[in-house]
Coordinates of C-alpha atoms in Angstrom, one line a residue:
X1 CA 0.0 0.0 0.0
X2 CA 2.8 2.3 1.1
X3 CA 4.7 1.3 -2.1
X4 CA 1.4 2.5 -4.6
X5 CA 1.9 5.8 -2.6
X6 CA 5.1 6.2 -3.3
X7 CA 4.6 5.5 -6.9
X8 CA 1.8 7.3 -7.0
X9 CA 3.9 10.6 -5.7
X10 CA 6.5 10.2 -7.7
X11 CA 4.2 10.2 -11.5
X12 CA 3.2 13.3 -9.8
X13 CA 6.3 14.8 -9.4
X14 CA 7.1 14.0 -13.3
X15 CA 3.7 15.5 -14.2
X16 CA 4.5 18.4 -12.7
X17 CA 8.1 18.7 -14.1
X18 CA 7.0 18.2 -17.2
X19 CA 4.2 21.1 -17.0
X20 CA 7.0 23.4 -15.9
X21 CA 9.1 22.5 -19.0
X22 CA 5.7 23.3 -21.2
X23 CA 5.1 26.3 -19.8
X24 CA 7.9 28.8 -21.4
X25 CA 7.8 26.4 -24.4
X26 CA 4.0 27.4 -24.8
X27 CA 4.6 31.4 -24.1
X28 CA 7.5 31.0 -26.3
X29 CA 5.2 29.4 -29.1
X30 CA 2.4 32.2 -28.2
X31 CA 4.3 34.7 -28.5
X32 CA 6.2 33.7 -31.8
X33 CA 2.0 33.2 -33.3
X34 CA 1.7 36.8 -32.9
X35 CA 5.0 38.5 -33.2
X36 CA 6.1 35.7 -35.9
X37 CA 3.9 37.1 -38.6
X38 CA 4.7 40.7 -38.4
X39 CA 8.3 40.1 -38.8
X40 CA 8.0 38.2 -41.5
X41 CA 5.7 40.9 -43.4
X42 CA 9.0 43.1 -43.0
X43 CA 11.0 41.1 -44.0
X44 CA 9.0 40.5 -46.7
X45 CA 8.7 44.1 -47.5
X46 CA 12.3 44.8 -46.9
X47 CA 13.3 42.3 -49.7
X48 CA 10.5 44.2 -51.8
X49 CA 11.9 47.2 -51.1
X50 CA 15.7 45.8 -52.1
X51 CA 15.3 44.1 -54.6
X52 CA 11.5 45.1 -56.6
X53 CA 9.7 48.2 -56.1
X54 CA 11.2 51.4 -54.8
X55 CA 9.8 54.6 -53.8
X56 CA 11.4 58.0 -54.6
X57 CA 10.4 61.5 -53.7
X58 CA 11.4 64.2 -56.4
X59 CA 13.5 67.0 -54.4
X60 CA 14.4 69.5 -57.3
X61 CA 13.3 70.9 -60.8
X62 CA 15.9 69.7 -62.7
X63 CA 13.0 67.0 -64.4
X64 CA 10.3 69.7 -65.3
X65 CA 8.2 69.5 -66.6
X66 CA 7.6 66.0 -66.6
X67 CA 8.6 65.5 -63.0
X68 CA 7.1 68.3 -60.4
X69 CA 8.6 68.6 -56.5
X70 CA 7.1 66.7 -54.6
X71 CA 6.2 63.7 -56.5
X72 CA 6.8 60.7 -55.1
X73 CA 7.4 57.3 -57.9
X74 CA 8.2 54.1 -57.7
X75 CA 11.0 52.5 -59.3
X76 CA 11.6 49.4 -60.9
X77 CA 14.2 47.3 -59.5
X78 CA 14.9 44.3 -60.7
X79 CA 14.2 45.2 -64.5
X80 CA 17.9 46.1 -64.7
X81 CA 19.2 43.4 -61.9
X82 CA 18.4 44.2 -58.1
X83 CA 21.7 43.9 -55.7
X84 CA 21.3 40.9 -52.9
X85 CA 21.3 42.6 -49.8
X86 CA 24.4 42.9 -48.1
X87 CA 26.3 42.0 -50.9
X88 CA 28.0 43.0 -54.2
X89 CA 26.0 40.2 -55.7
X90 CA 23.8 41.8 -58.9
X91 CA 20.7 39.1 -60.0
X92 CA 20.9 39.0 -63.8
X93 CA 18.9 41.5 -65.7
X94 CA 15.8 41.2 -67.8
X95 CA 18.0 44.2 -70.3
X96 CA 19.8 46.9 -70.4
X97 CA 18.9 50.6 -69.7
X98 CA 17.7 52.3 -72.7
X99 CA 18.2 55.9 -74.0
X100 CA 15.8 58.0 -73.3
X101 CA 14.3 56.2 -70.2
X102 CA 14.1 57.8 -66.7
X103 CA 16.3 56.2 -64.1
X104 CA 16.4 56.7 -60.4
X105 CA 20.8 56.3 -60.0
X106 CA 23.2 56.8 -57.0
X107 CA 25.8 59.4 -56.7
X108 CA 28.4 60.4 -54.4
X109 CA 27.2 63.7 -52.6
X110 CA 29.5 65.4 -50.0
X111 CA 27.4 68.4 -48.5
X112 CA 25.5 70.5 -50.4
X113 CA 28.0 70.8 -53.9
X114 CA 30.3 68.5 -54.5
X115 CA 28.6 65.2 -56.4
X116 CA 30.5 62.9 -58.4
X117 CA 30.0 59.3 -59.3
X118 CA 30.8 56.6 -57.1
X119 CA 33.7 55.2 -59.0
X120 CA 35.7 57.8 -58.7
X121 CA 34.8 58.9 -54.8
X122 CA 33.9 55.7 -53.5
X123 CA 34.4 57.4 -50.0
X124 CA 31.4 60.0 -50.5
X125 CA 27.7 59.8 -48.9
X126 CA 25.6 57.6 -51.4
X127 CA 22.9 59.3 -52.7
X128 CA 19.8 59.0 -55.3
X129 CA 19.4 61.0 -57.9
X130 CA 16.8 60.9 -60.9
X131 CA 18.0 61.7 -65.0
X132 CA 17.3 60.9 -68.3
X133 CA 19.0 58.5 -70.0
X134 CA 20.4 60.7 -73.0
X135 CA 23.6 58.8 -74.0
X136 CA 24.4 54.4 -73.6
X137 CA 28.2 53.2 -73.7
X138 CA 29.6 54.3 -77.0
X139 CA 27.3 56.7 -77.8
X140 CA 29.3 60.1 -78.5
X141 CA 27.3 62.7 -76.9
X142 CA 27.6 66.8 -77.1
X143 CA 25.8 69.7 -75.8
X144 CA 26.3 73.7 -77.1
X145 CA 23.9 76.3 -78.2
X146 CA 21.1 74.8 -75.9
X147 CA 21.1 71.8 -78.6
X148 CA 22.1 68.4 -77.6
X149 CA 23.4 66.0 -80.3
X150 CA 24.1 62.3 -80.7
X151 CA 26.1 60.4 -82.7
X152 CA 27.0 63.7 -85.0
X153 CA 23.4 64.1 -85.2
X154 CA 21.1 66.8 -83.9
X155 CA 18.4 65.0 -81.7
X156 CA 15.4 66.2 -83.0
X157 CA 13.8 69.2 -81.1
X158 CA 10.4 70.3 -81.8
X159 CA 8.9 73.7 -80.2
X160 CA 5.3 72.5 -79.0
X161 CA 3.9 76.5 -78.2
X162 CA 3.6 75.7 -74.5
X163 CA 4.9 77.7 -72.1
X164 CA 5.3 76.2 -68.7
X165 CA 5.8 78.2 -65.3
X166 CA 7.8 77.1 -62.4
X167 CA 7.3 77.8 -59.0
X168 CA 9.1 81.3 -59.3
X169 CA 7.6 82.5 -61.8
X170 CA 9.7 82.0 -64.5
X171 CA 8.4 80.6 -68.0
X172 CA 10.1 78.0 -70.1
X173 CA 9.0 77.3 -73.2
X174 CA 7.8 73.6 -73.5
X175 CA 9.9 71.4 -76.8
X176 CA 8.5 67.9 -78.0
X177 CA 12.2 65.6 -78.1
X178 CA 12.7 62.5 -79.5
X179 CA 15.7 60.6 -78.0
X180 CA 15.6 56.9 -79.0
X181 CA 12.5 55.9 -78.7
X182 CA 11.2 58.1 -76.0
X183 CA 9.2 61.0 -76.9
X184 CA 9.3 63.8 -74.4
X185 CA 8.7 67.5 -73.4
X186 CA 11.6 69.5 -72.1
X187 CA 12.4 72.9 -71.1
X188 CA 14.6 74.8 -72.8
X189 CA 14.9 78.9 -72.7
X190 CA 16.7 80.7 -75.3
X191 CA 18.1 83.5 -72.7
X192 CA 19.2 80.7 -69.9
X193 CA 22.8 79.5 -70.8
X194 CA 22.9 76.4 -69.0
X195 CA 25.5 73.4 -68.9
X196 CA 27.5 72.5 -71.9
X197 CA 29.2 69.9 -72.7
X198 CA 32.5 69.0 -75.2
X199 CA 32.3 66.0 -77.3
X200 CA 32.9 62.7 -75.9
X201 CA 32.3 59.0 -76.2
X202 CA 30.6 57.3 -73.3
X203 CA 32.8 54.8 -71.9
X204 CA 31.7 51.1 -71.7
X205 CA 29.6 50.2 -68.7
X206 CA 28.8 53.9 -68.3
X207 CA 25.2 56.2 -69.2
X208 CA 25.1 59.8 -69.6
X209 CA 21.9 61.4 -68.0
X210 CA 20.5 64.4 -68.9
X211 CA 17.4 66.5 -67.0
X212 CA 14.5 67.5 -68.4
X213 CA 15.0 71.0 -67.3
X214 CA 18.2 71.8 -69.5
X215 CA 18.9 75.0 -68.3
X216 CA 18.0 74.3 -64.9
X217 CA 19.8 70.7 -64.7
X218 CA 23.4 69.5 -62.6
X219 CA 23.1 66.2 -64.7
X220 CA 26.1 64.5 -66.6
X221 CA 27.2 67.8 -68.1
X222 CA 29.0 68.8 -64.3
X223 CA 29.7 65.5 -63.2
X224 CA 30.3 62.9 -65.8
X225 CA 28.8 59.3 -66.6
X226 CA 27.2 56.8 -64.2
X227 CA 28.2 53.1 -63.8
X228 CA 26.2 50.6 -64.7
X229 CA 25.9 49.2 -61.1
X230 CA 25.1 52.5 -60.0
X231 CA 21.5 52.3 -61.7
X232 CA 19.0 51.5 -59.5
X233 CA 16.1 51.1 -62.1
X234 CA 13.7 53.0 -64.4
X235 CA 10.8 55.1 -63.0
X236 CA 7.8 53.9 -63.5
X237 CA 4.7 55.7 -62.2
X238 CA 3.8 58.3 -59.8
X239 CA 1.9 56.9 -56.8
X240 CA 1.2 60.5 -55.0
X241 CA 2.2 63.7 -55.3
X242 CA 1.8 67.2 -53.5
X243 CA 2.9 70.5 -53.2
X244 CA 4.0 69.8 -49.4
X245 CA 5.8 73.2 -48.2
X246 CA 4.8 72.6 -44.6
X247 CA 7.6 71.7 -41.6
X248 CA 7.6 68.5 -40.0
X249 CA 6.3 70.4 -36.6
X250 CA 3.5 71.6 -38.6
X251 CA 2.2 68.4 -40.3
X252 CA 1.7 66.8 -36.2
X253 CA -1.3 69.3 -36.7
X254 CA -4.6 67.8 -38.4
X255 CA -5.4 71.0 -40.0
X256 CA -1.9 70.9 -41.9
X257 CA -3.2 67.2 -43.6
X258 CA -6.8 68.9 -44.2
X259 CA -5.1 71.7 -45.9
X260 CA -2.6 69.5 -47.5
X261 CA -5.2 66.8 -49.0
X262 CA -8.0 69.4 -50.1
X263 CA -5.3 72.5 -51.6
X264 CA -1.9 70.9 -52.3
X265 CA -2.1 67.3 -53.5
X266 CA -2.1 66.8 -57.0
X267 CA -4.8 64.3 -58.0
X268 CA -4.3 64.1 -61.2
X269 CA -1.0 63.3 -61.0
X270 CA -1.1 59.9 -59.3
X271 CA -1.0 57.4 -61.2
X272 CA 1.0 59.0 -63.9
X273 CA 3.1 56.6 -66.2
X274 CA 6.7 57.4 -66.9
X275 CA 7.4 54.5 -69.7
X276 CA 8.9 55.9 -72.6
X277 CA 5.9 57.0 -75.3
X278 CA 6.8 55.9 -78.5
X279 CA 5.4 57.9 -81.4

């Protein structure tokens, strides 16, 4: 009888070992149900992020007209080979960038002047940057007289009557330009002087970007041509865009957003495709 007791006492003892040993495995498992899944829906977006879709927001005017301050587009990624995270590592692309398309691209930037590409100051701030495509490796570029031309050839320039105003002011008239084939509006006034630039070849595994705004523009003219690895991917629609002048302290007030939303956003902006129109 005394023996069953014993017995007894001891499966007890086991039971309730083994409950303690459950416990943190069960808050451990609880906890991993509900944390688990939001981690990996950043991670998930992270890799996005890396390696698929970017977004961009458009600090300057050196796109007008076709890209405004303040919008905000998304960039294709992997179309020209995403980077693996954390490594040098490129995936193959589906092609190569092509003249005339917009490209969201890296630069070195040390304070508020001095950019050059990465190659040559590898030790600068990276920073993104958003061009035309106006010249692919080989292509011998030049820019004088407010006239760009390509391979010996004047890229065809044709004045649409438009006049477009910037945010000073000022009015541009508004060209139609066909560079490959991309058919675009530019900006281009006859009294501005702008950046030139001699005649050169673009070296292998380098583009030459151009901004929309020609007069207005610190594109490939100051600083030279862009590495291949440096591209980040074509731009490929805007998903919103405003006219957001307001400080950070002043959007923690609702009536900043109300303003924002009803006066400033651009509506009919959003959605805006920046593929290359073929004519």
């Amino acid at each position: 009888m005394a023996e069953r007791e014993r017995e007894r006492e001891r499966q007890a003892d086991r039971g309730a070992t083994a409950d303690e040993a459950e416990e943190p495995a069960s808050l451990a498992r609880r906890v991993w149900e509900q944390v688990g899944p939001l981690l990996l829906a950043v991670l998930i977006a992270l890799l996005i992020r890396a390696m698929v879709i970017e977004s961009y927001y458009v600090p300057s005017e050196s796109m007008l007209p076709t890209l405004l301050i303040g919008d905000h587009v998304f960039v294709n990624k992997f179309v020209y080979g995403a980077r693996i995270p954390f490594t040098n590592i490129h995936l193959p692309a589906l092609r190569d960038p092509k003249r005339g398309e917009i490209v969201v691209f890296a630069l070195g930037r040390r304070g508020l002047s001095e950019i050059c590409p990465l190659d040559r100051c590898p030790d600068y701030p990276s920073e993104g940057f958003v061009k035309r495509i106006a010249g692919v490796p080989g292509d011998k570029v030049e820019y004088r007289g407010g006239v760009f031309y390509l391979n010996d050839h004047q890229v065809p320039s044709t004045p649409t009557g438009g006049i477009f105003t910037d945010e000073s002011g000022r009015e541009f008239p508004v060209e139609r330009e066909a560079l490959g084939d991309c058919h675009h509006e530019v900006l281009n006034h006859p009294s501005l002087p702008g950046l030139s630039q001699a005649p050169m070849i673009v070296p292998e595994g380098h583009y030459f970007f151009l901004g929309d705004n020609r007069d207005n523009s610190n594109d490939s003219r100051g600083w030279g041509t862009v590495p291949r690895n440096d591209l980040k991917g074509p731009v490929i629609i805007n998903y919103w865009s405003w006219n957001n002048q307001h400080s950070w302290a002043a959007m923690l007030n609702p009536v900043t957003w109300i303003d924002l939303l009803l006066h400033q956003t651009r509506w009919d902006r959003i959605g805006m495709s920046h593929a290359c129109e073929a004519e």
